[in-house]
Coordinates of N, CA and C in Angstrom, one line a residue:
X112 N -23.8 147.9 -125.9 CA -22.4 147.6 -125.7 C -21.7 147.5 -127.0
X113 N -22.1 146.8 -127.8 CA -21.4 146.5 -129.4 C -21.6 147.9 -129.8
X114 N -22.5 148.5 -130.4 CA -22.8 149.7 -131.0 C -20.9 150.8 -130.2
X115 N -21.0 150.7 -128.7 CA -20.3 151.3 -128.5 C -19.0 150.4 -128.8
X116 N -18.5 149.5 -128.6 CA -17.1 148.8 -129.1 C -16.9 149.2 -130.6
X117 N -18.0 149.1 -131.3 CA -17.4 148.7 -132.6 C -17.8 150.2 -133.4
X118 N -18.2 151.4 -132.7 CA -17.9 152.7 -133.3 C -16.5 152.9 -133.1
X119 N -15.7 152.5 -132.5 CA -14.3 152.7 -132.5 C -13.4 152.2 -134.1
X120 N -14.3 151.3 -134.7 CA -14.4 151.1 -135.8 C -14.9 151.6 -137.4
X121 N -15.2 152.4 -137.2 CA -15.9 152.9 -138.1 C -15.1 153.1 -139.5
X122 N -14.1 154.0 -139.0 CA -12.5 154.1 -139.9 C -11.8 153.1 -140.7
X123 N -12.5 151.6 -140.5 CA -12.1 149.9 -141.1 C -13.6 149.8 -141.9
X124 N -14.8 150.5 -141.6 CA -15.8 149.7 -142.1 C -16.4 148.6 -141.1
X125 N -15.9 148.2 -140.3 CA -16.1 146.9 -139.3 C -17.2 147.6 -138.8
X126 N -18.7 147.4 -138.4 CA -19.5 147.4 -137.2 C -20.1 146.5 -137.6
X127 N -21.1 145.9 -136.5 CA -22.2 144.7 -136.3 C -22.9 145.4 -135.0
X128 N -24.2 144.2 -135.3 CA -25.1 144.2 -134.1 C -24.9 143.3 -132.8
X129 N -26.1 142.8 -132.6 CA -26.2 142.2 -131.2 C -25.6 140.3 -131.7
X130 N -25.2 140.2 -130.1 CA -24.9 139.3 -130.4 C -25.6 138.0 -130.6
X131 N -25.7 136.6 -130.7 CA -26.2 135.7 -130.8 C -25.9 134.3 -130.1
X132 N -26.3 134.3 -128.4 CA -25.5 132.9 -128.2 C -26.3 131.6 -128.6
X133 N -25.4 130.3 -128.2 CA -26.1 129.7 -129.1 C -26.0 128.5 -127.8
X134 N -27.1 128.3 -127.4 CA -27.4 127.6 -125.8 C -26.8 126.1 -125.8
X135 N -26.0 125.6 -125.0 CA -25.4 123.9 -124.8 C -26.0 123.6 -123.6
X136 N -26.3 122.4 -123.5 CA -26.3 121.3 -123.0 C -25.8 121.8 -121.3
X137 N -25.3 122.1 -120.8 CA -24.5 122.5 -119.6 C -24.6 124.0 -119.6
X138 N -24.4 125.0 -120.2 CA -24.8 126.6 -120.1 C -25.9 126.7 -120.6
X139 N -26.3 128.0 -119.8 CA -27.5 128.6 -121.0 C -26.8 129.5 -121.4
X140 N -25.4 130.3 -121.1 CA -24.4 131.4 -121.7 C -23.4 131.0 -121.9
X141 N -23.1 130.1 -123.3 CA -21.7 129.9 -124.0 C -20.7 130.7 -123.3
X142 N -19.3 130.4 -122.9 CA -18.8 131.5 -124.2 C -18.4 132.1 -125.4
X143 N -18.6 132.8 -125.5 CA -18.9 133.7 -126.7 C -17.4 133.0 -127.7
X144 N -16.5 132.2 -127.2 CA -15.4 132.3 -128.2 C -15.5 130.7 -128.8
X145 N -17.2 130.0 -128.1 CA -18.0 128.8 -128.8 C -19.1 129.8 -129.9
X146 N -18.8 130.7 -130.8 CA -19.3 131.2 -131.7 C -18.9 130.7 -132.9
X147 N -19.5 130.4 -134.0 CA -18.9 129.7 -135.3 C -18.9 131.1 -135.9
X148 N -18.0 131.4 -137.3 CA -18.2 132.3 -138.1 C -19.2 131.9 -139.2
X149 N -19.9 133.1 -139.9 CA -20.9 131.9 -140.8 C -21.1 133.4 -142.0
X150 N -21.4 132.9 -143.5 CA -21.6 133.8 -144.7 C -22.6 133.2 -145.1
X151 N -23.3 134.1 -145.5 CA -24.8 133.4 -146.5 C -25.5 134.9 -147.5
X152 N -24.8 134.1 -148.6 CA -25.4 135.4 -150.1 C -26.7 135.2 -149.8
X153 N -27.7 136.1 -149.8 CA -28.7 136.2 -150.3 C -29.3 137.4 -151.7
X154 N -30.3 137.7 -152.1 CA -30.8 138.5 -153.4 C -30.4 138.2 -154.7
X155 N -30.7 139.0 -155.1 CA -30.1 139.2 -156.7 C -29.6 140.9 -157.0
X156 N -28.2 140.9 -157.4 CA -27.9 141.7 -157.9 C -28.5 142.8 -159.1
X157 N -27.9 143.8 -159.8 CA -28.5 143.9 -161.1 C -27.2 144.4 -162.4
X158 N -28.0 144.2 -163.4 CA -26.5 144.2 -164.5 C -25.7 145.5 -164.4
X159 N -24.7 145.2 -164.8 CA -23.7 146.3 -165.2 C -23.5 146.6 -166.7
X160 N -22.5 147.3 -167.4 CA -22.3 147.0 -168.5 C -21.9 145.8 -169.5
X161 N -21.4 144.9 -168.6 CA -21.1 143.9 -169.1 C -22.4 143.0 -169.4
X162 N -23.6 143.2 -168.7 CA -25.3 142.0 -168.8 C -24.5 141.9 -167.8
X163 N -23.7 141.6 -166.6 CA -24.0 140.4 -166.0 C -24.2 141.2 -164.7
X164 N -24.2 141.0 -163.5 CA -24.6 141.2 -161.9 C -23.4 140.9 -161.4
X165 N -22.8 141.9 -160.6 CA -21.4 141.6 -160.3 C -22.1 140.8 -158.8
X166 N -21.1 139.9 -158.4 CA -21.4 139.0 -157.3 C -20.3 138.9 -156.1
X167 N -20.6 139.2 -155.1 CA -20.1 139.8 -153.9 C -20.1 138.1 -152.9
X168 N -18.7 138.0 -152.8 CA -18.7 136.5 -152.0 C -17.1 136.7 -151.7
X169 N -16.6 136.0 -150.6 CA -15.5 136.3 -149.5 C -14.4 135.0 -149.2
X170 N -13.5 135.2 -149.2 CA -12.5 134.2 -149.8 C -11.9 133.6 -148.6
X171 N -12.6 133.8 -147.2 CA -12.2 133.1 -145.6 C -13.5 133.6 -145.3
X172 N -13.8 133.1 -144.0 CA -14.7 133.1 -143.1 C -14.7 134.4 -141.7
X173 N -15.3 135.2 -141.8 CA -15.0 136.6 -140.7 C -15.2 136.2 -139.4
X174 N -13.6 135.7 -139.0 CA -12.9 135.6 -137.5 C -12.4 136.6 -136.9
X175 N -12.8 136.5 -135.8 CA -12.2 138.3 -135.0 C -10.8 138.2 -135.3
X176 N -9.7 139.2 -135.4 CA -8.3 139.1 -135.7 C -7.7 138.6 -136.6
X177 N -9.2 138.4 -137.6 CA -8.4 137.7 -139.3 C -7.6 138.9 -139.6
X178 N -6.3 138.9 -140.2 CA -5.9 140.3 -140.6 C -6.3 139.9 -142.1
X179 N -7.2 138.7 -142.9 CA -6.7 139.0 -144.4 C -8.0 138.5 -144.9
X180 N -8.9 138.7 -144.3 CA -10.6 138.6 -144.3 C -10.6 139.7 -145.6
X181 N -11.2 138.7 -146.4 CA -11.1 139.8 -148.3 C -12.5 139.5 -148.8
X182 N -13.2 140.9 -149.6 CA -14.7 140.7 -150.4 C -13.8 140.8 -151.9
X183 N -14.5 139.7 -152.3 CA -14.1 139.6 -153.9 C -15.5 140.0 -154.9
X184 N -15.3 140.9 -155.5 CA -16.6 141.4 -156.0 C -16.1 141.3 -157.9
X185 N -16.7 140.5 -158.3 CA -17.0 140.3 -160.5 C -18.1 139.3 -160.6
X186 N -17.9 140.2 -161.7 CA -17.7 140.9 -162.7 C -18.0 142.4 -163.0
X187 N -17.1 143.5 -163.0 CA -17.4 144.3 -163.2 C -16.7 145.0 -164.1
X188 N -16.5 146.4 -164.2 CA -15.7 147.2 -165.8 C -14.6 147.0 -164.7
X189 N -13.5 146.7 -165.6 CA -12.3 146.9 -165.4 C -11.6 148.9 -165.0
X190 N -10.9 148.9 -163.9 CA -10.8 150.4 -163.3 C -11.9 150.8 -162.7
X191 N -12.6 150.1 -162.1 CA -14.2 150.9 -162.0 C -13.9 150.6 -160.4
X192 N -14.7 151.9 -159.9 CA -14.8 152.0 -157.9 C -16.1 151.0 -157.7
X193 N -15.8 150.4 -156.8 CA -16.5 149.1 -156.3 C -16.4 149.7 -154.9
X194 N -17.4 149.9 -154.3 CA -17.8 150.3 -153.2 C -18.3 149.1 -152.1
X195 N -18.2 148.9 -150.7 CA -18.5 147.8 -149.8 C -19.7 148.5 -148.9
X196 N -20.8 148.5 -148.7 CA -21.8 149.1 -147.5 C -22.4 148.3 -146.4
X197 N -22.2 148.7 -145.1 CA -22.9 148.0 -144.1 C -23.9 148.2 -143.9
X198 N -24.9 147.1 -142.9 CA -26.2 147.6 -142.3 C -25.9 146.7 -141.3
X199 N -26.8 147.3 -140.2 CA -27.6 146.5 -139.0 C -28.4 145.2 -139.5
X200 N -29.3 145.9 -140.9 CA -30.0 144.9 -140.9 C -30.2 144.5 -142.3
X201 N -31.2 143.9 -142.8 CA -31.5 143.2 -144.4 C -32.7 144.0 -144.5
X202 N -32.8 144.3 -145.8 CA -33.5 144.5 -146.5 C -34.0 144.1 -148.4
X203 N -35.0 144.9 -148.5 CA -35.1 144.6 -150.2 C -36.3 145.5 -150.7
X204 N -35.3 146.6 -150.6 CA -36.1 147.8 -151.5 C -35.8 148.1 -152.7
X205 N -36.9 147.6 -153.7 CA -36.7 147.7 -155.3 C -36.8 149.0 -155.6
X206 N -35.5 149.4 -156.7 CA -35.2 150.4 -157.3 C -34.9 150.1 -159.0
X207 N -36.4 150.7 -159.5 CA -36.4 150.3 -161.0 C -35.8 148.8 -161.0
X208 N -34.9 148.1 -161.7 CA -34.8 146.4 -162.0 C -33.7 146.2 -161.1
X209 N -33.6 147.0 -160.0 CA -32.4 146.5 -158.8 C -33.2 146.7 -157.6
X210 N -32.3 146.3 -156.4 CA -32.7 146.0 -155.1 C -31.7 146.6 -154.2
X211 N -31.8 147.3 -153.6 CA -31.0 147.4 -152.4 C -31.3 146.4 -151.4
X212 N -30.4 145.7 -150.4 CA -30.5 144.7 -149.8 C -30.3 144.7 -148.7
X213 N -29.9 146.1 -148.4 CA -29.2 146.3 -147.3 C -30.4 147.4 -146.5
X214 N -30.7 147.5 -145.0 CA -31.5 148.4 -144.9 C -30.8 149.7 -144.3
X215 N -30.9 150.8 -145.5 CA -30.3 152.2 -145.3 C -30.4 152.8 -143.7
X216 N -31.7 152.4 -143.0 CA -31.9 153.6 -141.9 C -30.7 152.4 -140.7
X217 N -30.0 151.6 -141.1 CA -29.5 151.0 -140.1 C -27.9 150.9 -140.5
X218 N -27.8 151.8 -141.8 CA -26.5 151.9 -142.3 C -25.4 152.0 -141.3
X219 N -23.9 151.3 -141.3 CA -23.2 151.6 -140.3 C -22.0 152.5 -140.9
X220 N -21.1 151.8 -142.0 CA -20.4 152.3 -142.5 C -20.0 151.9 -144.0
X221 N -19.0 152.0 -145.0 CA -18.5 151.6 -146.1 C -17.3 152.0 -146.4
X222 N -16.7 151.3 -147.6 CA -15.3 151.4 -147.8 C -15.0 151.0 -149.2
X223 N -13.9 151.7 -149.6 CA -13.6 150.7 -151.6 C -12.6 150.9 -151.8
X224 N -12.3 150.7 -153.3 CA -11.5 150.1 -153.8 C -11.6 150.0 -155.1
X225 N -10.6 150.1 -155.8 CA -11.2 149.7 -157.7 C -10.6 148.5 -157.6
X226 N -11.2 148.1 -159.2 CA -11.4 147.0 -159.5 C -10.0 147.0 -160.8
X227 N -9.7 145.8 -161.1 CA -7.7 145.6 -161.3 C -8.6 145.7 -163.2
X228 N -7.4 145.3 -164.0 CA -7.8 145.4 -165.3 C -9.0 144.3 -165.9
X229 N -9.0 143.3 -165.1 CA -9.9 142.1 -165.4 C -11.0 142.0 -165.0
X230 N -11.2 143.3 -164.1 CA -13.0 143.4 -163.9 C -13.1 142.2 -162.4
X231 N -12.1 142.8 -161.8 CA -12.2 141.9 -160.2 C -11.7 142.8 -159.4
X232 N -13.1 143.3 -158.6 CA -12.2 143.7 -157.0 C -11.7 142.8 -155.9
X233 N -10.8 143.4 -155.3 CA -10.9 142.4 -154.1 C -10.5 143.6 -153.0
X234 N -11.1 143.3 -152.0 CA -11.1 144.6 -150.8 C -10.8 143.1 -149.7
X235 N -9.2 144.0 -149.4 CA -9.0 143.3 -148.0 C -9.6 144.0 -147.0
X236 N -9.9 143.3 -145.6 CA -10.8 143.6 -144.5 C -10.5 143.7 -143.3
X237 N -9.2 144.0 -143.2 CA -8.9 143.4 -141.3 C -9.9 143.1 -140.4
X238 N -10.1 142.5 -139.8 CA -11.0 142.4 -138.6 C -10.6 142.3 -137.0
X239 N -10.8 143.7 -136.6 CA -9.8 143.5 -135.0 C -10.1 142.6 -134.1
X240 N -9.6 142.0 -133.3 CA -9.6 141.0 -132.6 C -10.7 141.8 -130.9
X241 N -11.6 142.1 -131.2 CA -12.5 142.4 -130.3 C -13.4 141.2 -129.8
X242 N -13.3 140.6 -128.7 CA -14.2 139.9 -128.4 C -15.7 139.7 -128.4
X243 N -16.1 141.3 -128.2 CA -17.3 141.5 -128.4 C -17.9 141.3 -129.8
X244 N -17.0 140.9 -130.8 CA -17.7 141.0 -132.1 C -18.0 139.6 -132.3
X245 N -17.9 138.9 -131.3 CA -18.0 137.7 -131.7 C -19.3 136.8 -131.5
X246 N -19.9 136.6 -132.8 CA -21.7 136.7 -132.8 C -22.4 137.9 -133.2
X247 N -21.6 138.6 -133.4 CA -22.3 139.9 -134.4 C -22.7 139.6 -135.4
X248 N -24.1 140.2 -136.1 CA -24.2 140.1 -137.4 C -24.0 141.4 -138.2
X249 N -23.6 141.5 -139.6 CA -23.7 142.0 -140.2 C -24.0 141.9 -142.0
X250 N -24.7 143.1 -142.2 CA -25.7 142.8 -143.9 C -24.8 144.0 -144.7
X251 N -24.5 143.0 -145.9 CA -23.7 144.0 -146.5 C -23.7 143.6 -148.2
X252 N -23.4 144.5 -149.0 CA -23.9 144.6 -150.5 C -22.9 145.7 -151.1
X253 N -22.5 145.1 -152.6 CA -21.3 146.2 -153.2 C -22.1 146.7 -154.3
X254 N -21.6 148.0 -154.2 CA -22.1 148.6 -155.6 C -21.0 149.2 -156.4
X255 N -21.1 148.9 -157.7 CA -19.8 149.5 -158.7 C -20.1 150.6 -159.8
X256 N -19.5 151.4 -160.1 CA -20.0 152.8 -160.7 C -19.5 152.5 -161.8
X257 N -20.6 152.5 -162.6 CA -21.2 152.1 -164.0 C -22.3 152.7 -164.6
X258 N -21.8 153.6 -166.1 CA -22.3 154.5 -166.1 C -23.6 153.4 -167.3
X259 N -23.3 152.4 -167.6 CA -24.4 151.4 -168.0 C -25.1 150.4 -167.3
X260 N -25.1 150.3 -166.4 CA -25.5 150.2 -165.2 C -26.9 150.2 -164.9
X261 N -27.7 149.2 -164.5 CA -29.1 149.1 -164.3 C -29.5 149.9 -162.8
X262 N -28.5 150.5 -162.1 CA -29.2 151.0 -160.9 C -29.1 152.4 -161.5
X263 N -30.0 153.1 -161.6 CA -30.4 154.3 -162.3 C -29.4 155.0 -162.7
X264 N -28.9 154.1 -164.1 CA -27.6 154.3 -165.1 C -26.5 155.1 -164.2
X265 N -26.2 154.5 -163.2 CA -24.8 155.1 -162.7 C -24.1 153.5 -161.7
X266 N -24.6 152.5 -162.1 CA -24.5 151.5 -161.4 C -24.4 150.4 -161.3
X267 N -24.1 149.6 -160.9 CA -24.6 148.1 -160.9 C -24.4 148.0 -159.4
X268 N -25.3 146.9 -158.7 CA -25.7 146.3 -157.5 C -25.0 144.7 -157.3
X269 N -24.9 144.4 -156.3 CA -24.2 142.8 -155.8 C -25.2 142.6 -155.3
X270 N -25.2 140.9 -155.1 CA -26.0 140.4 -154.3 C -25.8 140.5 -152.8
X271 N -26.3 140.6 -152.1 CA -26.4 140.7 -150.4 C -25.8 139.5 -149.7
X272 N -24.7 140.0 -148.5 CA -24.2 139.1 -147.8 C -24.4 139.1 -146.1
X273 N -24.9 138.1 -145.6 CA -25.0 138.2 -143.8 C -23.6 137.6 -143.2
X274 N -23.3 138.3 -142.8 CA -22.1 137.4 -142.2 C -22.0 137.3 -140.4
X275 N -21.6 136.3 -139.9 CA -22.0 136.2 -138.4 C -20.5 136.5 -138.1
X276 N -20.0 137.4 -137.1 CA -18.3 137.3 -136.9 C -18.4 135.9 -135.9
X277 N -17.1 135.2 -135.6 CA -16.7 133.8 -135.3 C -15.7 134.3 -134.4
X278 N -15.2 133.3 -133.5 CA -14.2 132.7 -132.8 C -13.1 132.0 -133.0
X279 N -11.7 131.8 -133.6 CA -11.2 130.1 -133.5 C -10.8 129.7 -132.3

């Protein structure tokens, strides 16, 4: 059922998996709009030109119908495409001193954006107000095109983000 709601999505980047209820006291089936929204970085990035690991973390919490749900991704080269990728699921496949974190065969979608003069993306995110997204997970990681770049000199890698979509 999600897979089919949220391919209507694809064109935002928006997909997730299955849902996740979370059992009370009186139901054993919530409703779904008793879902919290929740982020949790995991990995490690790898450097860019700059030495450092650009780092991928989100400036609200992903509520169905946020219209202003934003990934803030720096350090990276100033003008540079910063790319956003989804998965189903997590992973951590080492590539030379980087990791993909994301697991490719469950890839859903991606989306970008450059990064302003200061070496800061920020990609706003709408998130449609689909009920069914609520308790979805999703695994996701940015990559910035960088030609000094530790992911096989065209790159740098972010650290990996899970996000649960939420309710208010």
């Amino acid at each position: 059922m999600h897979r089919a709601i949220l391919g209507l999505f694809v064109g935002l980047g928006v997909m997730a998996g299955q849902a996740v209820a979370q059992p009370t006291a009186d139901r054993a089936d919530p409703p779904k709009t008793t879902e919290v929204a929740v982020v949790t970085d995991y990995g490690l990035g790898c450097r860019g030109s700059s030495g450092l690991s650009p780092h991928l973390w989100v400036k609200n919490l992903p509520y169905i119908g946020s219209q202003n749900f934003q990934y803030v991704v720096k350090p990276v080269c100033p003008c540079a495409p910063v790319r956003i990728f989804y998965s189903l699921a997590r992973a951590d496949l080492p590539v030379g001193n980087c990791s993909i974190l994301i697991d490719p065969t469950r890839y859903v979608g991606d989306f970008g954006a450059m990064s302003d003069g200061t070496g800061v993306a920020t990609l706003l995110q709408p998130i449609p107000y689909v009920k069914e997204l609520v308790g979805a997970e999703l695994f996701v990681q940015a990559a910035v095109l960088d030609y000094k770049g530790e992911f096989l000199h065209l790159g740098a890698l972010s650290n990996g983000l899970y996000l649960q979509f939420g309710a208010l």
